[in-house]
Short mmCIF file of C-alpha atoms (C1' of nucleotides) in Angstrom, two decimals:
data_model
loop_
_atom_site.label_atom_id
_atom_site.label_comp_id
_atom_site.label_asym_id
_atom_site.label_seq_id
_atom_site.Cartn_x
_atom_site.Cartn_y
_atom_site.Cartn_z
CA MET A 25 -1.69 -20.55 -27.38
CA ASN A 26 -1.47 -21.91 -23.81
CA VAL A 27 -5.09 -21.29 -22.08
CA LYS A 28 -6.73 -23.99 -20.13
CA PHE A 29 -10.05 -23.20 -18.77
CA LYS A 30 -10.38 -24.69 -15.22
CA CYS A 31 -14.39 -25.10 -15.91
CA ASN A 32 -17.02 -23.50 -17.67
CA CYS A 33 -17.92 -20.88 -14.79
CA PRO A 34 -18.13 -17.51 -16.27
CA PHE A 35 -16.34 -15.82 -13.37
CA THR A 36 -13.61 -18.55 -13.35
CA SER A 37 -13.35 -18.69 -17.11
CA ALA A 38 -12.54 -14.85 -17.12
CA LEU A 39 -9.95 -15.23 -14.16
CA ASP A 40 -8.06 -18.04 -16.55
CA ILE A 41 -7.23 -15.47 -18.90
CA VAL A 42 -7.35 -12.02 -17.15
CA GLY A 43 -6.19 -13.10 -13.63
CA GLU A 44 -2.87 -14.04 -14.92
CA LYS A 45 -0.22 -11.98 -12.92
CA TRP A 46 0.67 -8.54 -14.59
CA LEU A 47 -2.04 -9.05 -17.41
CA LEU A 48 -4.65 -6.41 -15.87
CA VAL A 49 -1.27 -4.25 -14.81
CA ILE A 50 -0.48 -3.82 -18.77
CA VAL A 51 -3.80 -3.21 -19.73
CA LYS A 52 -4.02 -0.92 -17.33
CA GLN A 53 -0.73 1.10 -18.15
CA MET A 54 -2.23 1.15 -21.85
CA LEU A 55 -5.34 2.57 -20.71
CA ILE A 56 -4.66 4.95 -18.19
CA GLU A 57 -1.25 5.95 -18.55
CA GLY A 58 -1.24 5.63 -22.48
CA LYS A 59 1.91 3.36 -22.42
CA GLU A 60 2.37 1.65 -25.98
CA THR A 61 5.86 0.58 -26.36
CA PHE A 62 7.89 -1.81 -24.92
CA LYS A 63 10.28 0.47 -23.53
CA GLU A 64 7.27 2.41 -21.82
CA PHE A 65 6.51 -0.82 -20.20
CA THR A 66 9.59 -1.49 -19.01
CA GLU A 67 9.97 2.23 -17.23
CA ALA A 68 7.08 1.91 -15.56
CA ASP A 69 6.38 2.59 -12.17
CA GLU A 70 5.64 -1.28 -11.84
CA ALA A 71 8.59 -2.70 -13.44
CA ILE A 72 8.28 -5.76 -15.24
CA ALA A 73 11.24 -7.94 -16.31
CA THR A 74 11.61 -7.99 -19.58
CA ASN A 75 11.28 -11.56 -20.37
CA ILE A 76 8.12 -11.70 -18.49
CA LEU A 77 7.01 -8.49 -20.27
CA THR A 78 7.67 -10.29 -23.64
CA ALA A 79 5.52 -13.32 -22.64
CA LYS A 80 2.64 -11.41 -21.38
CA LEU A 81 2.56 -8.99 -24.43
CA LYS A 82 2.47 -12.18 -26.63
CA PHE A 83 -0.23 -13.69 -24.61
CA LEU A 84 -2.38 -10.65 -24.62
CA GLU A 85 -2.23 -10.51 -28.46
CA GLU A 86 -2.76 -14.06 -28.94
CA THR A 87 -6.04 -13.84 -26.87
CA GLY A 88 -7.11 -10.65 -29.03
CA ILE A 89 -6.93 -7.94 -26.17
CA ILE A 90 -3.93 -6.15 -27.68
CA PHE A 91 -2.61 -5.83 -31.04
CA LYS A 92 0.92 -5.44 -32.41
CA THR A 93 1.49 -2.77 -35.09
CA GLN A 94 4.02 0.18 -36.31
CA ARG A 95 4.24 3.60 -36.69
CA PRO A 96 4.94 4.15 -40.79
CA ASP A 97 8.13 5.90 -39.79
CA ASN A 98 9.59 3.16 -37.49
CA LYS A 99 9.83 -0.42 -38.22
CA LYS A 100 11.86 -0.95 -35.20
CA THR A 101 9.40 0.14 -32.48
CA ASN A 102 6.30 -1.70 -31.99
CA LEU A 103 2.71 -0.37 -31.01
CA TYR A 104 0.57 -2.32 -28.51
CA LEU A 105 -2.32 -0.97 -28.50
CA LEU A 106 -5.85 -2.01 -27.07
CA THR A 107 -8.48 -3.86 -28.96
CA GLU A 108 -12.43 -4.08 -28.58
CA LYS A 109 -11.93 -6.67 -26.57
CA GLY A 110 -9.17 -5.17 -24.46
CA LEU A 111 -11.00 -1.77 -23.90
CA ALA A 112 -13.93 -3.96 -22.77
CA LEU A 113 -11.99 -4.53 -19.55
CA THR A 114 -12.19 -1.18 -18.58
CA PRO A 115 -15.07 -1.74 -16.07
CA VAL A 116 -13.23 -4.35 -14.44
CA LEU A 117 -10.50 -2.19 -14.08
CA VAL A 118 -12.44 0.70 -12.78
CA GLU A 119 -14.43 -1.85 -10.15
CA LEU A 120 -10.95 -2.98 -8.82
CA ALA A 121 -9.80 0.67 -8.45
CA PHE A 122 -12.83 1.67 -6.45
CA TRP A 123 -12.78 -1.43 -4.20
CA GLY A 124 -8.90 -0.44 -3.23
CA ASP A 125 -9.91 3.16 -2.59
CA LYS A 126 -12.82 2.37 -0.32
CA ASN A 127 -11.00 -1.01 1.39
CA LEU A 128 -7.45 -0.53 1.28
CA ARG A 129 -6.56 2.87 2.74
CA ASP A 130 -6.04 1.24 6.37
CA ILE A 131 -3.30 -0.99 5.38
CA HIS A 132 -1.80 1.32 2.26
CA PRO A 133 -2.68 4.69 3.42
CA ILE A 134 -0.82 6.74 0.40
CA ILE A 135 -2.89 5.43 -2.56
CA VAL A 136 -3.30 8.39 -4.76
CA ASN A 137 -6.24 10.44 -3.89
CA GLY A 138 -6.70 13.03 -6.63
CA GLU A 139 -9.54 14.77 -9.18
CA ALA A 140 -9.52 11.54 -11.07
CA MET A 141 -10.31 9.22 -8.06
CA GLU A 142 -13.20 11.67 -7.18
CA PHE A 143 -14.58 11.13 -10.42
CA LEU A 144 -14.35 7.62 -10.38
CA ARG A 145 -15.79 7.61 -6.81
CA ASN A 146 -18.82 9.51 -7.70
CA ASP A 147 -19.83 7.98 -11.03
CA LYS A 148 -17.81 4.75 -12.30
CA MET A 149 -19.61 4.22 -14.96
CA ALA A 150 -19.12 7.59 -16.10
CA PHE A 151 -15.61 7.53 -15.30
CA ALA A 152 -15.22 4.33 -17.72
CA ASN A 153 -17.01 5.57 -20.42
CA GLU A 154 -14.95 8.71 -20.33
CA ILE A 155 -11.54 6.80 -20.39
CA GLU A 156 -13.01 4.36 -23.14
CA LYS A 157 -13.95 7.19 -25.09
CA LYS A 158 -10.49 8.83 -25.04
CA TYR A 159 -8.82 6.05 -25.90
CA LYS A 160 -10.88 5.36 -28.86
CA GLU A 161 -10.05 8.89 -30.13
CA LYS A 162 -6.62 8.35 -29.55
CA LEU A 163 -6.80 5.36 -31.90
CA THR A 164 -8.00 7.64 -34.68
CA THR A 165 -5.77 10.27 -34.26
CA ILE A 166 -2.43 8.51 -34.17
CA ASN A 167 -0.71 7.06 -36.97
CA TYR A 168 -0.31 3.55 -37.18
CA LEU A 169 -0.52 0.57 -39.81
CA HIS A 170 -3.77 -0.99 -40.05
CA MET B 291 1.33 -10.01 6.69
CA ASN B 292 2.95 -10.13 3.19
CA VAL B 293 1.69 -7.38 1.15
CA LYS B 294 4.02 -5.37 -1.03
CA PHE B 295 2.25 -2.78 -3.03
CA LYS B 296 4.07 -2.02 -6.08
CA CYS B 297 3.17 1.73 -5.97
CA ASN B 298 0.22 3.81 -4.99
CA CYS B 299 -1.77 3.33 -8.04
CA PRO B 300 -4.92 2.87 -7.11
CA PHE B 301 -5.81 -0.14 -9.77
CA THR B 302 -2.40 -1.93 -9.36
CA SER B 303 -3.00 -1.37 -5.55
CA ALA B 304 -6.08 -3.71 -5.56
CA LEU B 305 -4.25 -6.37 -7.78
CA ASP B 306 -1.58 -6.36 -5.68
CA ILE B 307 -3.95 -7.77 -3.25
CA VAL B 308 -6.70 -9.30 -5.17
CA GLY B 309 -4.67 -10.20 -8.25
CA GLU B 310 -2.93 -12.95 -6.65
CA LYS B 311 -3.91 -16.48 -7.84
CA TRP B 312 -6.93 -17.88 -6.31
CA LEU B 313 -7.89 -15.59 -4.22
CA LEU B 314 -10.75 -14.39 -6.67
CA VAL B 315 -11.56 -17.84 -7.36
CA ILE B 316 -12.05 -18.18 -3.50
CA VAL B 317 -13.91 -15.37 -2.89
CA LYS B 318 -16.39 -16.33 -6.07
CA GLN B 319 -16.72 -19.98 -4.42
CA MET B 320 -18.34 -18.18 -1.38
CA LEU B 321 -20.56 -15.73 -2.86
CA ILE B 322 -21.77 -17.54 -5.81
CA GLU B 323 -21.60 -21.43 -4.85
CA GLY B 324 -22.17 -20.58 -0.90
CA LYS B 325 -19.03 -22.57 0.37
CA GLU B 326 -18.15 -22.40 3.48
CA THR B 327 -15.53 -24.93 4.94
CA PHE B 328 -12.18 -25.89 4.09
CA LYS B 329 -13.55 -29.41 2.53
CA GLU B 330 -15.90 -27.70 0.21
CA PHE B 331 -12.99 -25.08 -1.35
CA THR B 332 -11.21 -28.67 -1.84
CA GLU B 333 -14.20 -30.51 -3.52
CA ALA B 334 -14.43 -27.52 -6.20
CA ASP B 335 -14.44 -28.09 -9.49
CA GLU B 336 -11.42 -25.59 -9.66
CA ALA B 337 -9.69 -27.71 -7.06
CA ILE B 338 -6.85 -25.90 -5.07
CA ALA B 339 -4.40 -28.25 -3.60
CA THR B 340 -4.85 -28.17 0.26
CA ASN B 341 -1.40 -26.28 0.93
CA ILE B 342 -1.93 -23.68 -1.33
CA LEU B 343 -5.37 -23.34 0.18
CA THR B 344 -4.22 -23.23 3.89
CA ALA B 345 -2.04 -19.99 2.69
CA LYS B 346 -4.66 -18.27 0.64
CA LEU B 347 -7.49 -18.82 3.07
CA LYS B 348 -4.71 -17.30 5.77
CA PHE B 349 -3.74 -14.22 3.54
CA LEU B 350 -7.69 -13.23 3.06
CA GLU B 351 -8.23 -13.50 6.66
CA GLU B 352 -5.33 -11.26 7.01
CA THR B 353 -6.49 -8.70 4.89
CA GLY B 354 -9.72 -8.77 6.07
CA ILE B 355 -11.97 -10.18 3.11
CA ILE B 356 -12.84 -13.19 5.17
CA PHE B 357 -13.08 -13.99 8.75
CA LYS B 358 -13.03 -17.61 10.58
CA THR B 359 -15.48 -18.62 12.87
CA GLN B 360 -16.95 -21.65 13.96
CA ARG B 361 -20.66 -23.32 14.26
CA PRO B 362 -21.29 -23.43 18.13
CA ASP B 363 -21.93 -27.40 17.67
CA ASN B 364 -18.87 -28.04 15.86
CA LYS B 365 -15.42 -27.17 17.18
CA LYS B 366 -13.56 -28.58 14.80
CA THR B 367 -14.97 -27.54 11.38
CA ASN B 368 -13.66 -23.74 10.84
CA LEU B 369 -16.19 -21.66 8.75
CA TYR B 370 -15.00 -19.16 6.29
CA LEU B 371 -17.38 -16.27 5.64
CA LEU B 372 -17.12 -12.70 3.65
CA THR B 373 -16.86 -9.41 5.30
CA GLU B 374 -18.00 -6.49 4.12
CA LYS B 375 -14.64 -5.71 2.41
CA GLY B 376 -14.92 -8.96 0.65
CA LEU B 377 -18.73 -8.32 -0.10
CA ALA B 378 -17.63 -5.50 -1.65
CA LEU B 379 -15.75 -7.14 -4.35
CA THR B 380 -19.13 -8.46 -6.03
CA PRO B 381 -18.77 -5.83 -8.78
CA VAL B 382 -15.47 -6.95 -9.89
CA LEU B 383 -16.31 -10.34 -10.09
CA VAL B 384 -19.88 -9.45 -11.75
CA GLU B 385 -17.67 -7.30 -14.10
CA LEU B 386 -15.58 -9.86 -15.00
CA ALA B 387 -18.14 -12.71 -15.86
CA PHE B 388 -19.74 -9.99 -17.95
CA TRP B 389 -16.37 -9.36 -19.84
CA GLY B 390 -15.94 -13.16 -20.22
CA ASP B 391 -19.45 -13.89 -21.16
CA LYS B 392 -18.93 -11.29 -23.99
CA ASN B 393 -15.59 -11.86 -25.14
CA LEU B 394 -14.50 -15.67 -24.41
CA ARG B 395 -17.35 -17.97 -26.03
CA ASP B 396 -14.93 -17.81 -29.33
CA ILE B 397 -11.96 -19.37 -27.77
CA HIS B 398 -14.08 -21.20 -24.96
CA PRO B 399 -17.53 -21.92 -26.13
CA ILE B 400 -18.87 -24.11 -23.22
CA ILE B 401 -19.01 -21.23 -21.09
CA VAL B 402 -22.34 -21.81 -18.73
CA ASN B 403 -25.10 -19.80 -20.17
CA GLY B 404 -28.42 -20.11 -18.10
CA GLU B 405 -30.85 -17.93 -16.23
CA ALA B 406 -28.34 -16.20 -13.85
CA MET B 407 -26.00 -15.45 -16.97
CA GLU B 408 -29.02 -13.75 -18.36
CA PHE B 409 -29.80 -11.74 -15.55
CA LEU B 410 -26.27 -10.57 -15.06
CA ARG B 411 -26.13 -9.46 -18.73
CA ASN B 412 -29.45 -7.56 -18.77
CA ASP B 413 -28.47 -5.72 -15.20
CA LYS B 414 -25.01 -5.94 -13.66
CA MET B 415 -25.84 -3.65 -10.91
CA ALA B 416 -29.18 -5.48 -9.83
CA PHE B 417 -27.35 -8.81 -10.26
CA ALA B 418 -24.64 -7.40 -7.95
CA ASN B 419 -27.17 -6.39 -5.60
CA GLU B 420 -28.95 -9.61 -5.62
CA ILE B 421 -25.97 -11.34 -4.80
CA GLU B 422 -25.01 -9.34 -2.17
CA LYS B 423 -28.30 -9.18 -0.38
CA LYS B 424 -28.72 -13.35 -0.50
CA TYR B 425 -25.09 -13.37 1.30
CA LYS B 426 -26.06 -11.16 3.88
CA GLU B 427 -29.46 -12.74 4.54
CA LYS B 428 -27.57 -15.68 4.72
CA LEU B 429 -25.14 -14.50 7.57
CA THR B 430 -28.04 -13.58 9.79
CA THR B 431 -29.59 -17.05 9.10
CA ILE B 432 -26.69 -19.27 9.78
CA ASN B 433 -25.62 -19.78 13.16
CA TYR B 434 -22.02 -19.13 14.11
CA LEU B 435 -19.67 -17.79 16.94
CA HIS B 436 -19.33 -13.87 16.83
"C1'" DT C 49 -12.91 -47.28 22.24
"C1'" DT C 50 -12.26 -47.55 17.61
"C1'" DT C 51 -12.79 -45.23 13.38
"C1'" DT C 52 -13.68 -41.09 10.52
"C1'" DT C 53 -13.45 -36.39 9.26
"C1'" DT C 54 -11.43 -32.10 9.32
"C1'" DA C 55 -7.96 -28.48 8.93
"C1'" DC C 56 -3.47 -28.21 7.99
"C1'" DT C 57 2.17 -29.76 7.48
"C1'" DT C 58 5.72 -31.78 5.28
"C1'" DG C 59 8.29 -33.43 1.24
"C1'" DT C 60 9.23 -33.47 -3.44
"C1'" DG C 61 9.44 -32.25 -8.17
"C1'" DT C 62 7.94 -28.47 -11.35
"C1'" DT C 63 6.62 -24.23 -13.05
"C1'" DT C 64 6.91 -19.48 -12.96
"C1'" DC C 65 9.18 -15.73 -11.94
"C1'" DG C 66 13.16 -11.66 -11.06
"C1'" DC C 67 17.31 -10.51 -12.25
"C1'" DA C 68 21.12 -9.43 -15.25
"C1'" DA C 69 23.66 -10.05 -19.29
"C1'" DG C 70 23.38 -10.22 -23.87
"C1'" DC C 71 22.02 -9.92 -29.23
"C1'" DA C 72 20.37 -8.46 -33.60
"C1'" DA C 73 18.22 -5.16 -36.32
"C1'" DA C 74 16.80 -0.79 -37.12
"C1'" DA C 75 17.91 4.13 -36.26
"C1'" DT C 76 20.37 7.70 -35.10
"C1'" DT C 77 24.40 10.18 -35.38
"C1'" DA C 78 28.60 11.89 -36.93
"C1'" DT D 290 29.16 5.38 -44.89
"C1'" DA D 291 30.52 3.97 -40.44
"C1'" DA D 292 29.84 4.12 -35.54
"C1'" DT D 293 26.71 4.48 -31.91
"C1'" DT D 294 22.25 4.05 -29.76
"C1'" DT D 295 17.86 2.30 -29.31
"C1'" DT D 296 14.45 -1.36 -29.19
"C1'" DG D 297 12.42 -5.82 -28.96
"C1'" DC D 298 13.87 -9.88 -27.32
"C1'" DT D 299 16.70 -14.07 -25.44
"C1'" DT D 300 19.10 -16.93 -22.48
"C1'" DG D 301 21.07 -17.98 -18.05
"C1'" DC D 302 20.68 -18.93 -13.57
"C1'" DG D 303 18.71 -18.55 -8.82
"C1'" DA D 304 14.42 -17.71 -5.99
"C1'" DA D 305 9.61 -17.92 -5.13
"C1'" DA D 306 5.11 -20.22 -5.81
"C1'" DC D 307 2.85 -23.99 -6.86
"C1'" DA D 308 1.01 -28.91 -7.73
"C1'" DC D 309 0.84 -33.63 -6.06
"C1'" DA D 310 1.03 -36.94 -2.96
"C1'" DA D 311 1.26 -38.46 1.84
"C1'" DG D 312 1.03 -37.79 6.32
"C1'" DT D 313 -0.66 -35.63 11.69
"C1'" DA D 314 -3.44 -33.97 15.36
"C1'" DA D 315 -7.36 -33.06 17.17
"C1'" DA D 316 -12.30 -33.11 16.76
"C1'" DA D 317 -16.44 -35.90 15.88
"C1'" DA D 318 -19.13 -39.67 15.11
"C1'" DA D 319 -19.76 -44.78 15.51
#
DNA sequence: TTTTTTACTTGTGTTTCGCAAGCAAAATTA
DNA sequence: TAATTTTGCTTGCGAAACACAAGTAAAAAA
């Protein structure tokens, strides 16, 4: 692995891991958009170059935020899923979206603003819990090698 | 300004601004460590190269997260202070620290673990409110040009 | 008036990133 | 089963961001 912690500050240490470009975007795509495979990540709105994607998925796996597995009937396509450690980032993402919703509309007016955003605005914690719950349910539902 | 939003996703849009390297570190130094001047930032544990610091402070000012001012008795030294928009990032930082505290100690055991961390662990929202309150009090106390 | 401090710039490598192309192995199809 | 497609990943190359050292002008301090 290749993690260098700048210091012993809890804030900065978290940023040393999760502040790297693309990492939280990938976690969001897994958590919010249900993306699971290499191909799905490359097809995202926020397109990541494949070489970067490879490196970032490797890093996320090494740090225990995601794990790599497969469907029993497909030995080619890898499945990337969030660990508990990764799921625990949900509140961070929720706070980011909450902040963006309240503070970014002046310079970026077309941020999506649907029912989900309304739910998030009204009760951040309930929203985070709901998302985590759904992801955990999905993990019990889908068929993959443990 | 030089902001390019990847898409209209609230999560990604926040990251387009605040996911840039060093930005949240600088905000943390202002919020948690009370740093205000260019020199104080360069003296931090997490040392930023001066040219990068210049660029990042400029970006933070342009996006309205901080504002630049001066003390009335010192026309040389700039004062960098958080706006409401910047202060609103407190919950994001708190969630980051909370996550790091719970999930990073296995690979980085010496993350500081004092009273403040205990407070944060026990009640994230109270901790965030306390920090924001203190910063606002400070703004009313210190003498600077409005 | 000289010296120091402060905010910032410049210059030079180095690293990271973005884009296009390509590749091997597995899966699909014909 | 032979040919084609899909998938995960690598390579090469130019561009951008970053780190480090040095320097500068203006204000402040001595």
